[in-house]
PDB file of C-alpha atoms and ligand atoms in Angstrom:
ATOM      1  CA  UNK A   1       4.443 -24.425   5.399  1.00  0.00           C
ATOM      2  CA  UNK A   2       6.848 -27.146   3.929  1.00  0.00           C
ATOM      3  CA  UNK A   3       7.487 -24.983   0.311  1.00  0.00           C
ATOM      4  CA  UNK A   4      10.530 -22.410   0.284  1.00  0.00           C
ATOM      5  CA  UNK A   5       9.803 -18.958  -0.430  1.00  0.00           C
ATOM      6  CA  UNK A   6      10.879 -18.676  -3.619  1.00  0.00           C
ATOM      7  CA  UNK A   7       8.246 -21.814  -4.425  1.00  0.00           C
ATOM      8  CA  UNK A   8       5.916 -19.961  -2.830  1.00  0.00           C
ATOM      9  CA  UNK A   9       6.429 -16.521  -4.801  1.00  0.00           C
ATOM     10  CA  UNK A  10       6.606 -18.711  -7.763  1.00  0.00           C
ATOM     11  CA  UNK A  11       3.638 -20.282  -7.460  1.00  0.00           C
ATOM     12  CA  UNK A  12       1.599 -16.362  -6.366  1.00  0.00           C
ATOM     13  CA  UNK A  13       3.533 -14.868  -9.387  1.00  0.00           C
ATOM     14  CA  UNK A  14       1.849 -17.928 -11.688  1.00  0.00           C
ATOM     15  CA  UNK A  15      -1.345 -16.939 -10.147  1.00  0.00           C
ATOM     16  CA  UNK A  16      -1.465 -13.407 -10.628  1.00  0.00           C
ATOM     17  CA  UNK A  17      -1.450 -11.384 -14.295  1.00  0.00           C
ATOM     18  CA  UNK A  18       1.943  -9.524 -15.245  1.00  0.00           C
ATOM     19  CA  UNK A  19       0.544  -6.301 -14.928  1.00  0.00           C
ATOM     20  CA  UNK A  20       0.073  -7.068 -11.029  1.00  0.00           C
ATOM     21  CA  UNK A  21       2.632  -5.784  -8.912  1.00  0.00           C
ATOM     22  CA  UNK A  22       3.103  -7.475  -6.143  1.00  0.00           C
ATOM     23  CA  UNK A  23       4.619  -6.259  -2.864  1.00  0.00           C
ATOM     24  CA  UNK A  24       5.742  -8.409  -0.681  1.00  0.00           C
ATOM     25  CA  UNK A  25       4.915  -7.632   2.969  1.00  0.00           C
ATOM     26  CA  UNK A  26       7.837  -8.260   4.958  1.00  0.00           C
ATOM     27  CA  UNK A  27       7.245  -6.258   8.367  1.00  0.00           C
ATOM     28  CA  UNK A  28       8.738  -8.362  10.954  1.00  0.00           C
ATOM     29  CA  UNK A  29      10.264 -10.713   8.300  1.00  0.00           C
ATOM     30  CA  UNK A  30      14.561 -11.044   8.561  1.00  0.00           C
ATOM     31  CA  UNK A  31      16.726  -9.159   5.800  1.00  0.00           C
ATOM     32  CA  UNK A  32      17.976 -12.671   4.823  1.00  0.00           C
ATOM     33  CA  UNK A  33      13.981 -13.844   3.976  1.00  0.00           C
ATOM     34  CA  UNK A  34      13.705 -10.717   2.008  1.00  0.00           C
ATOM     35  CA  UNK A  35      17.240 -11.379   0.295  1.00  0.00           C
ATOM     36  CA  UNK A  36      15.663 -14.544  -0.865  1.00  0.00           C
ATOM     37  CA  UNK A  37      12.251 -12.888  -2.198  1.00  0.00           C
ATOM     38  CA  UNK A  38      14.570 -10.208  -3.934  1.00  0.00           C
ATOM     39  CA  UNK A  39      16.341 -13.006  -5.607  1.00  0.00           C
ATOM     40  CA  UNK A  40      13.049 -15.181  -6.264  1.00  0.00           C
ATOM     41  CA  UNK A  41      12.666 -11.402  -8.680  1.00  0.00           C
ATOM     42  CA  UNK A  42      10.729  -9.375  -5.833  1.00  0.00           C
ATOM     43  CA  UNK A  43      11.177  -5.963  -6.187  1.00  0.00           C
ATOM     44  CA  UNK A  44       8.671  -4.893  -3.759  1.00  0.00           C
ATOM     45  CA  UNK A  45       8.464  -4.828  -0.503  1.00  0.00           C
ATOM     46  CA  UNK A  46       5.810  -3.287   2.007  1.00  0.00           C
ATOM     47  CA  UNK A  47       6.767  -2.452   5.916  1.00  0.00           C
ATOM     48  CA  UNK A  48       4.464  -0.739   8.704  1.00  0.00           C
ATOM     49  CA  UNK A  49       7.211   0.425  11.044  1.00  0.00           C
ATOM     50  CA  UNK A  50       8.912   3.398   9.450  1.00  0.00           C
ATOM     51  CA  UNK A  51      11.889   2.614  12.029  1.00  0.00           C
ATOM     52  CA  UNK A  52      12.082  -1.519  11.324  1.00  0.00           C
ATOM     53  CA  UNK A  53      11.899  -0.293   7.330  1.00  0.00           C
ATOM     54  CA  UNK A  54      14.806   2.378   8.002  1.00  0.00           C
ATOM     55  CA  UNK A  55      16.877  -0.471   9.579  1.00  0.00           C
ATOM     56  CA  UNK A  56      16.227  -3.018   7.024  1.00  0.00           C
ATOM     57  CA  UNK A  57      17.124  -0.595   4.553  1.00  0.00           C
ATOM     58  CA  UNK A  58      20.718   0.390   5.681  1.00  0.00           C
ATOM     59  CA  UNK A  59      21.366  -3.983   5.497  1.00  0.00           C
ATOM     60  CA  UNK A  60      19.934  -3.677   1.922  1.00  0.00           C
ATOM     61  CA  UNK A  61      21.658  -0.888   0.250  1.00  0.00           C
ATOM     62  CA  UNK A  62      23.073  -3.354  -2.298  1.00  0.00           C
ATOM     63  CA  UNK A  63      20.086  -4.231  -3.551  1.00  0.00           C
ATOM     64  CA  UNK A  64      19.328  -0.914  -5.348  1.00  0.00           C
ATOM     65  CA  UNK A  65      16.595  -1.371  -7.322  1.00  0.00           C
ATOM     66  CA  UNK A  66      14.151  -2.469  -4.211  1.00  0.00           C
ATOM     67  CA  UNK A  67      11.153  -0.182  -4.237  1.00  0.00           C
ATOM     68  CA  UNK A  68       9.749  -0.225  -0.485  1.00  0.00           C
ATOM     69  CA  UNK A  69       6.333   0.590   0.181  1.00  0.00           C
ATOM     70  CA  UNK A  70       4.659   1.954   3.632  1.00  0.00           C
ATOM     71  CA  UNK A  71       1.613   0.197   4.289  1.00  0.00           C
ATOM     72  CA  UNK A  72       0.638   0.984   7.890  1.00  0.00           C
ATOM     73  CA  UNK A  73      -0.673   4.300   9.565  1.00  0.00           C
ATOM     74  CA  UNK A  74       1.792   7.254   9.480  1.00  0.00           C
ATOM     75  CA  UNK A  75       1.639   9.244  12.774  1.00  0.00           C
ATOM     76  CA  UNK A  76       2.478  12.387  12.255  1.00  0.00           C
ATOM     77  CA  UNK A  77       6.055  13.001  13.993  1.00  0.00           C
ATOM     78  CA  UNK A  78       7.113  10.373  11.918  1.00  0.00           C
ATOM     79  CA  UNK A  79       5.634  11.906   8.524  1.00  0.00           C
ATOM     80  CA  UNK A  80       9.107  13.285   7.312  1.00  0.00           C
ATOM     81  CA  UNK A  81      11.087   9.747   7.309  1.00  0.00           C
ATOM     82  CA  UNK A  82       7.708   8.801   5.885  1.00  0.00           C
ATOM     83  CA  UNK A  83       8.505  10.816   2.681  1.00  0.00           C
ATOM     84  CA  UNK A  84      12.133  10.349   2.649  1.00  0.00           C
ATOM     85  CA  UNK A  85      12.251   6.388   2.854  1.00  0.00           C
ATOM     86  CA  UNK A  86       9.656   5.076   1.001  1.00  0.00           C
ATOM     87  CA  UNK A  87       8.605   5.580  -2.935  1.00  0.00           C
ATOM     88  CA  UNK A  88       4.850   4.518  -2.376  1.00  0.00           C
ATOM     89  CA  UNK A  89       3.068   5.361   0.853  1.00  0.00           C
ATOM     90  CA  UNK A  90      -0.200   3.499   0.632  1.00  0.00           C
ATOM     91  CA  UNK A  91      -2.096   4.132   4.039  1.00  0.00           C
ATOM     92  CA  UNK A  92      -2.482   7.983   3.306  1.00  0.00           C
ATOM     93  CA  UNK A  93      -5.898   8.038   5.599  1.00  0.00           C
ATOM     94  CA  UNK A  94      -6.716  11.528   6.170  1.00  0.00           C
ATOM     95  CA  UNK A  95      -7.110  14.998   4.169  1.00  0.00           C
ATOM     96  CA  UNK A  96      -4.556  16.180   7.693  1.00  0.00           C
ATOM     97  CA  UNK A  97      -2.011  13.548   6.862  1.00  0.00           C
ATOM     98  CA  UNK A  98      -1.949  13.952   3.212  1.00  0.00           C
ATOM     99  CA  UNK A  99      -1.456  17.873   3.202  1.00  0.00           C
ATOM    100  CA  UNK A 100       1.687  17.163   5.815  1.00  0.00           C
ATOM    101  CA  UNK A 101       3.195  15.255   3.624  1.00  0.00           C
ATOM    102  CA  UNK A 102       2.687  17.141   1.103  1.00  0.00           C
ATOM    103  CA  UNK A 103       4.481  19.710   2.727  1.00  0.00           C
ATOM    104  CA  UNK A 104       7.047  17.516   4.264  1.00  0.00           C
ATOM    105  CA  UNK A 105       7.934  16.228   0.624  1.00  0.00           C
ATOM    106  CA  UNK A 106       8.219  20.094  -0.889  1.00  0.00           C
ATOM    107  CA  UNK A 107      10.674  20.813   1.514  1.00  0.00           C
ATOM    108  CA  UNK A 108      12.549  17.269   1.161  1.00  0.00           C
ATOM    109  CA  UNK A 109      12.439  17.570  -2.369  1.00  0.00           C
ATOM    110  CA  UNK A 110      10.614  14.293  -2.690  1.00  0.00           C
ATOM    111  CA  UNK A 111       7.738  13.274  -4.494  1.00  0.00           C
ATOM    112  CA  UNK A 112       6.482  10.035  -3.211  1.00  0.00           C
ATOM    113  CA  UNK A 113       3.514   8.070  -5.016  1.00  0.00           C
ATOM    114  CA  UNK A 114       0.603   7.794  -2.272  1.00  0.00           C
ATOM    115  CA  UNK A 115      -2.174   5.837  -2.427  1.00  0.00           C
ATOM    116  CA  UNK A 116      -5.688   7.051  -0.140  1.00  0.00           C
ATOM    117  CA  UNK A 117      -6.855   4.333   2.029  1.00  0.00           C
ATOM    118  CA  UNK A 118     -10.732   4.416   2.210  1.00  0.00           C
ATOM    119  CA  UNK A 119     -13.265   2.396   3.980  1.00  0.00           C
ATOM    120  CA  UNK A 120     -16.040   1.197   1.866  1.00  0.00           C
ATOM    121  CA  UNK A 121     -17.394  -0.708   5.265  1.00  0.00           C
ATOM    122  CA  UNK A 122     -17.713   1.359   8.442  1.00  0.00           C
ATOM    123  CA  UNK A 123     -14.708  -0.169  10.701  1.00  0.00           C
ATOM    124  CA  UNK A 124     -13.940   1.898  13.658  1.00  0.00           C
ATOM    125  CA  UNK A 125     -10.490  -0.843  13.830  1.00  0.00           C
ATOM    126  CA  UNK A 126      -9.153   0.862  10.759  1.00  0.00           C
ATOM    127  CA  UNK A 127      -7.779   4.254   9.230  1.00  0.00           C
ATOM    128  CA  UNK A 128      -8.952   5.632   6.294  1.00  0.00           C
ATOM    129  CA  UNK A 129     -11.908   8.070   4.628  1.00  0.00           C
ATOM    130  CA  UNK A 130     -15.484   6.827   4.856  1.00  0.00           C
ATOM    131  CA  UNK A 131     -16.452   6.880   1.339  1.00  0.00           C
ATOM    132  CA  UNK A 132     -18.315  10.285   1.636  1.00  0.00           C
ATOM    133  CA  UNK A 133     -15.802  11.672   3.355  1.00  0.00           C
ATOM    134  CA  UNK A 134     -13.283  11.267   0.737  1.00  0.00           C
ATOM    135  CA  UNK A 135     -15.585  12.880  -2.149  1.00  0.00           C
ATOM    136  CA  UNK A 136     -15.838  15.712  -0.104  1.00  0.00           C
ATOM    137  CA  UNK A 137     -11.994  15.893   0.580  1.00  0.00           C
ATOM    138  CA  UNK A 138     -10.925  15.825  -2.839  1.00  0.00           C
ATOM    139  CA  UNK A 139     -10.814  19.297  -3.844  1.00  0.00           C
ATOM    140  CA  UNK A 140      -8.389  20.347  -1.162  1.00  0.00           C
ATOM    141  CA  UNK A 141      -6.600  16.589  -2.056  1.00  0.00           C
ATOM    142  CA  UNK A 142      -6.147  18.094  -5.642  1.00  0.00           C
ATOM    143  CA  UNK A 143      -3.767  21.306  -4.223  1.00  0.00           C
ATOM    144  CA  UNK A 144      -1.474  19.037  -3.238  1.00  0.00           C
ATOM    145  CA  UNK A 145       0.798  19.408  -5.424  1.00  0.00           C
ATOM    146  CA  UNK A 146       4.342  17.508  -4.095  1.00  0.00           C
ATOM    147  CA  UNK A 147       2.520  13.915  -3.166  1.00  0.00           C
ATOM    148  CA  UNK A 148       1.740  11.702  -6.441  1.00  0.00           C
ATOM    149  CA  UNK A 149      -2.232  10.763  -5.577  1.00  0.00           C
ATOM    150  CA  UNK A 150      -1.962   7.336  -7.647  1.00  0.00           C
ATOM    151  CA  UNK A 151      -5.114   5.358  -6.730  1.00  0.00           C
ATOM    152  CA  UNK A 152      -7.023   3.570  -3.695  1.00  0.00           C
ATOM    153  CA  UNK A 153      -5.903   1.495  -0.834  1.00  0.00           C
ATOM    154  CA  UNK A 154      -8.018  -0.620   0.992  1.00  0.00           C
ATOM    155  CA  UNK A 155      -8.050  -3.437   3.791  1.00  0.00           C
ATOM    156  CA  UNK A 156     -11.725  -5.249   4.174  1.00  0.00           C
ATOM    157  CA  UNK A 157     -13.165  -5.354   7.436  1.00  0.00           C
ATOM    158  CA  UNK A 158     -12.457  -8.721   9.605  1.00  0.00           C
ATOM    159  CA  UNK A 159     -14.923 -11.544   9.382  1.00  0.00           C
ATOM    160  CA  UNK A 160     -16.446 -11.189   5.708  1.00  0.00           C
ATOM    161  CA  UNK A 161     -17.756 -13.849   3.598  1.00  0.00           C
ATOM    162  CA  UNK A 162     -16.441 -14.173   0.244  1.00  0.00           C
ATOM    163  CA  UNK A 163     -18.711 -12.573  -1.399  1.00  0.00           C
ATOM    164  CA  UNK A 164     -18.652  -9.716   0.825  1.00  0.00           C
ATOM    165  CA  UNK A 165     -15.036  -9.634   0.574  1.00  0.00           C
ATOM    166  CA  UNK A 166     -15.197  -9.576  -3.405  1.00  0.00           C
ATOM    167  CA  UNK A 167     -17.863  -6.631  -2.789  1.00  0.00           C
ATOM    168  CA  UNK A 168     -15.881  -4.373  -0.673  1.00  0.00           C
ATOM    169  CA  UNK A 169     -12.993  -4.535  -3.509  1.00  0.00           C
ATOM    170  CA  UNK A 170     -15.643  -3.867  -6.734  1.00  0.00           C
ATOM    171  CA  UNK A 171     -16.636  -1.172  -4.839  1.00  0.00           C
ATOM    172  CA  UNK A 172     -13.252   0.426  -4.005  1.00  0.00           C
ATOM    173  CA  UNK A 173     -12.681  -0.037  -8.158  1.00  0.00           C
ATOM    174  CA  UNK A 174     -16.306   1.557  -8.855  1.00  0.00           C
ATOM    175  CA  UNK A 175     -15.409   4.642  -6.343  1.00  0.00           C
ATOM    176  CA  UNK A 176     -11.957   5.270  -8.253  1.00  0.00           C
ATOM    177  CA  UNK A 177     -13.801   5.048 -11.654  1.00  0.00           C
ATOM    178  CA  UNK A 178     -16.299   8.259 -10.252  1.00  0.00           C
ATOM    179  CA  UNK A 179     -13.369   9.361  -8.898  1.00  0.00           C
ATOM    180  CA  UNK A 180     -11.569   9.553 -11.987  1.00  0.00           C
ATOM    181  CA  UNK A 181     -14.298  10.615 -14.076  1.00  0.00           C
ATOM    182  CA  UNK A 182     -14.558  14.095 -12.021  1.00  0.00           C
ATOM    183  CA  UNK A 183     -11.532  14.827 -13.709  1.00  0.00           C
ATOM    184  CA  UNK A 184      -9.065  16.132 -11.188  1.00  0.00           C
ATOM    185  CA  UNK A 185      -6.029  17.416 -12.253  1.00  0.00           C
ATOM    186  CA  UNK A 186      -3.520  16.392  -9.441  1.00  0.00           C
ATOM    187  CA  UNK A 187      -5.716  12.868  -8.927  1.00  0.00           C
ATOM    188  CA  UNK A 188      -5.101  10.006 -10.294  1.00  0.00           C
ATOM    189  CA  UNK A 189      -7.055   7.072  -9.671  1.00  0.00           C
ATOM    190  CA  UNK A 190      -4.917   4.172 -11.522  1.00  0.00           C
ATOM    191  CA  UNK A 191      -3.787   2.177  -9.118  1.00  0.00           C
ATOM    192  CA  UNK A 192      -5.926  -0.355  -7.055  1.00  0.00           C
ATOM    193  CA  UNK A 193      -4.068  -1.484  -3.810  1.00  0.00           C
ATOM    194  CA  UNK A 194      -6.303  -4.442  -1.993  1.00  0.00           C
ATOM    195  CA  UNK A 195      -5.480  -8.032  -1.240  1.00  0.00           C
ATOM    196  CA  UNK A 196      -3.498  -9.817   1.259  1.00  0.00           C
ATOM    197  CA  UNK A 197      -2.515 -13.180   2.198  1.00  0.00           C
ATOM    198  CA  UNK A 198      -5.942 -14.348   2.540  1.00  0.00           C
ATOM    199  CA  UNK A 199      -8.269 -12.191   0.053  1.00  0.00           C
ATOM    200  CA  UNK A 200      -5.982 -11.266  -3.121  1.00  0.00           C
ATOM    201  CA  UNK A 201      -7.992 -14.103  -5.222  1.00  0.00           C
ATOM    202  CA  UNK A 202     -10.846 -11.688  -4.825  1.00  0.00           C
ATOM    203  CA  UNK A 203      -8.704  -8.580  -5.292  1.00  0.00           C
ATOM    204  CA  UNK A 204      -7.589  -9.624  -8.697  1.00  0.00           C
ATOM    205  CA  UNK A 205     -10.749 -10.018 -10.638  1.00  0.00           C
ATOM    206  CA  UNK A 206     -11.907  -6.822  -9.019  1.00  0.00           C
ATOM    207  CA  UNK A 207      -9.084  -5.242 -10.409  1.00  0.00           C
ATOM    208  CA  UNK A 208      -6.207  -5.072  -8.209  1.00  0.00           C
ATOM    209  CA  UNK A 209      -2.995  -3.524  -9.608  1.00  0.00           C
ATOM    210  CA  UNK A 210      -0.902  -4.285  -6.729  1.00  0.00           C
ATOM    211  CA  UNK A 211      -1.130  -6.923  -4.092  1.00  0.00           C
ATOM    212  CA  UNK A 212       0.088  -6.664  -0.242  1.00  0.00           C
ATOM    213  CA  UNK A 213       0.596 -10.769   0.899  1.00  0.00           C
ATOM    214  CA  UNK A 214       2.772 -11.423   3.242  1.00  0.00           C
ATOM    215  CA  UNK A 215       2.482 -14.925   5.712  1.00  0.00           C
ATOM    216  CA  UNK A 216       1.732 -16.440   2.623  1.00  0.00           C
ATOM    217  CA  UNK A 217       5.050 -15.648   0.857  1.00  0.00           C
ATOM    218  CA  UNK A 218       7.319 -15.559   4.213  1.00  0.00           C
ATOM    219  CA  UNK A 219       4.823 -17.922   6.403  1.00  0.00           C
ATOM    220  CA  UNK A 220       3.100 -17.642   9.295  1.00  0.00           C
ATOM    221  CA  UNK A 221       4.011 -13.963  11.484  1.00  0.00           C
ATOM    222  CA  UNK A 222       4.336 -14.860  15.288  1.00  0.00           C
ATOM    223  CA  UNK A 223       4.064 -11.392  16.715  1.00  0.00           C
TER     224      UNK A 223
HETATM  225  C1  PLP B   1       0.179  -7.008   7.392  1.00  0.00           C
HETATM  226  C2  PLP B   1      -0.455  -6.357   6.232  1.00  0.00           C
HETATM  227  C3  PLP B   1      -0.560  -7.015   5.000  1.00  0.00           C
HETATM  228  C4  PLP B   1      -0.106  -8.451   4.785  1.00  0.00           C
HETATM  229  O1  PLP B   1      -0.927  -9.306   5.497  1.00  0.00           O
HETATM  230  P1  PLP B   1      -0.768 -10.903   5.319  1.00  0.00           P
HETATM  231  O2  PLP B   1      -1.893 -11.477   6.062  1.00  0.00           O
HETATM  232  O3  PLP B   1       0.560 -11.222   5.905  1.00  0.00           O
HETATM  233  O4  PLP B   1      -0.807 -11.158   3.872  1.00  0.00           O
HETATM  234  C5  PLP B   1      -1.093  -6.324   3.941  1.00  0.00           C
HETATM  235  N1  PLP B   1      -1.533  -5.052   4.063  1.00  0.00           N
HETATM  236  C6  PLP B   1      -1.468  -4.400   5.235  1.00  0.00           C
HETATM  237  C7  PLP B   1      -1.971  -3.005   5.304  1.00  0.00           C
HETATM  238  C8  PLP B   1      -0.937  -5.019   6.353  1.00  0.00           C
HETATM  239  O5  PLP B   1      -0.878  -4.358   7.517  1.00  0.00           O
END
């Protein structure tokens, strides 16, 4: 890609409404890359490795106001630095995971926002509830009382169409409106986490209120 970061942030931030955060996805991206985002006015930034985050975050410590964000699966020896190094944990995936942390954040005294990563689309590749599986999780979801249940988080399946694409997200906004509508009292379903790199077009009409790109802000990943 021949434009600089901050072009490319720029040019996303031109594309995408105010009220859209977006969090820039800088697993396996260099502190100085992020340093340049953070100066382009990112203030978000989304990891998958709790241990690359942890690191990154010790060579950041001047830059206070950085809000990171956990995006990949938690495992569950690592749910305690989960809590106590990220504000938003958006790949909460099961009713197991979310009542650990729950747990984990009572006794850290933390109380991060989490959003519940569903699959509208079977996808045995991916974490997450099944849409009928989360309904029926959501009255033992509402006890916990510690983790801030914000919204919905969710990654279409590989290999969509557009329109498929732009289907998955409407429906992960329809299932947080019935959601919502039940009327839960530790639930809150305001927050609409979908779009990456190559899908948050779609995500935006279908009401996205935060974005997760990454290669196309810090360029291609070579893993
Ligand atoms: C890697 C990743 C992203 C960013 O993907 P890009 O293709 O780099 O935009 C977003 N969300 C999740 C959950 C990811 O794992």
């Amino acid at each position: 890609m021949t434009h600089s970061i901050a072009e490319r942030i720029a040019e996303i931030r031109s594309q995408v409404p105010d009220s859209v955060r977006i969090v820039a996805v800088s697993k396996t991206v260099s502190v100085e890359a992020i340093r340049i985002a953070y100066a382009a006015g990112i203030r978000d930034f989304g990891e998958n490795r709790i241990s690359e985050a942890m690191e990154k975050q010790e060579q950041l410590q001047d830059l206070s106001d950085i809000t990171w964000h956990l995006i990949g699966h938690v495992q569950s020896n690592k749910a305690i630095k989960a809590v106590q190094h990220f504000q938003w944990i958006h790949s909460v995936d099961s009713l197991k995971l979310a009542q650990r942390l729950d747990r984990l954040a009572q006794e850290s005294d933390c109380q991060p926002q989490v959003c519940l990563q569903v699959k509208i689309l079977s996808d045995p590749n991916k974490y997450g509830w099944t849409v009928s599986e989360l309904l029926d999780d959501l009255a033992e979801l509402n006890q916990c009382q510690q983790i801030q249940i914000k919204g919905l988080m969710t990654i279409p399946p590989l290999g969509l169409n557009h329109s498929e694409t732009l289907s998955v997200f409407e429906q992960t906004r329809e299932l947080a409106h019935k959601i919502q509508q039940q009327g839960w009292s530790n639930i809150e379903m305001k927050e609409l986490s979908m779009g990456m790199s190559g899908d948050y077009t779609l995500a935006i009409p279908a009401g996205a209120t935060m974005i997760r790109p990454g290669q196309i802000i810090f360029g291609v990943r070579t893993p």
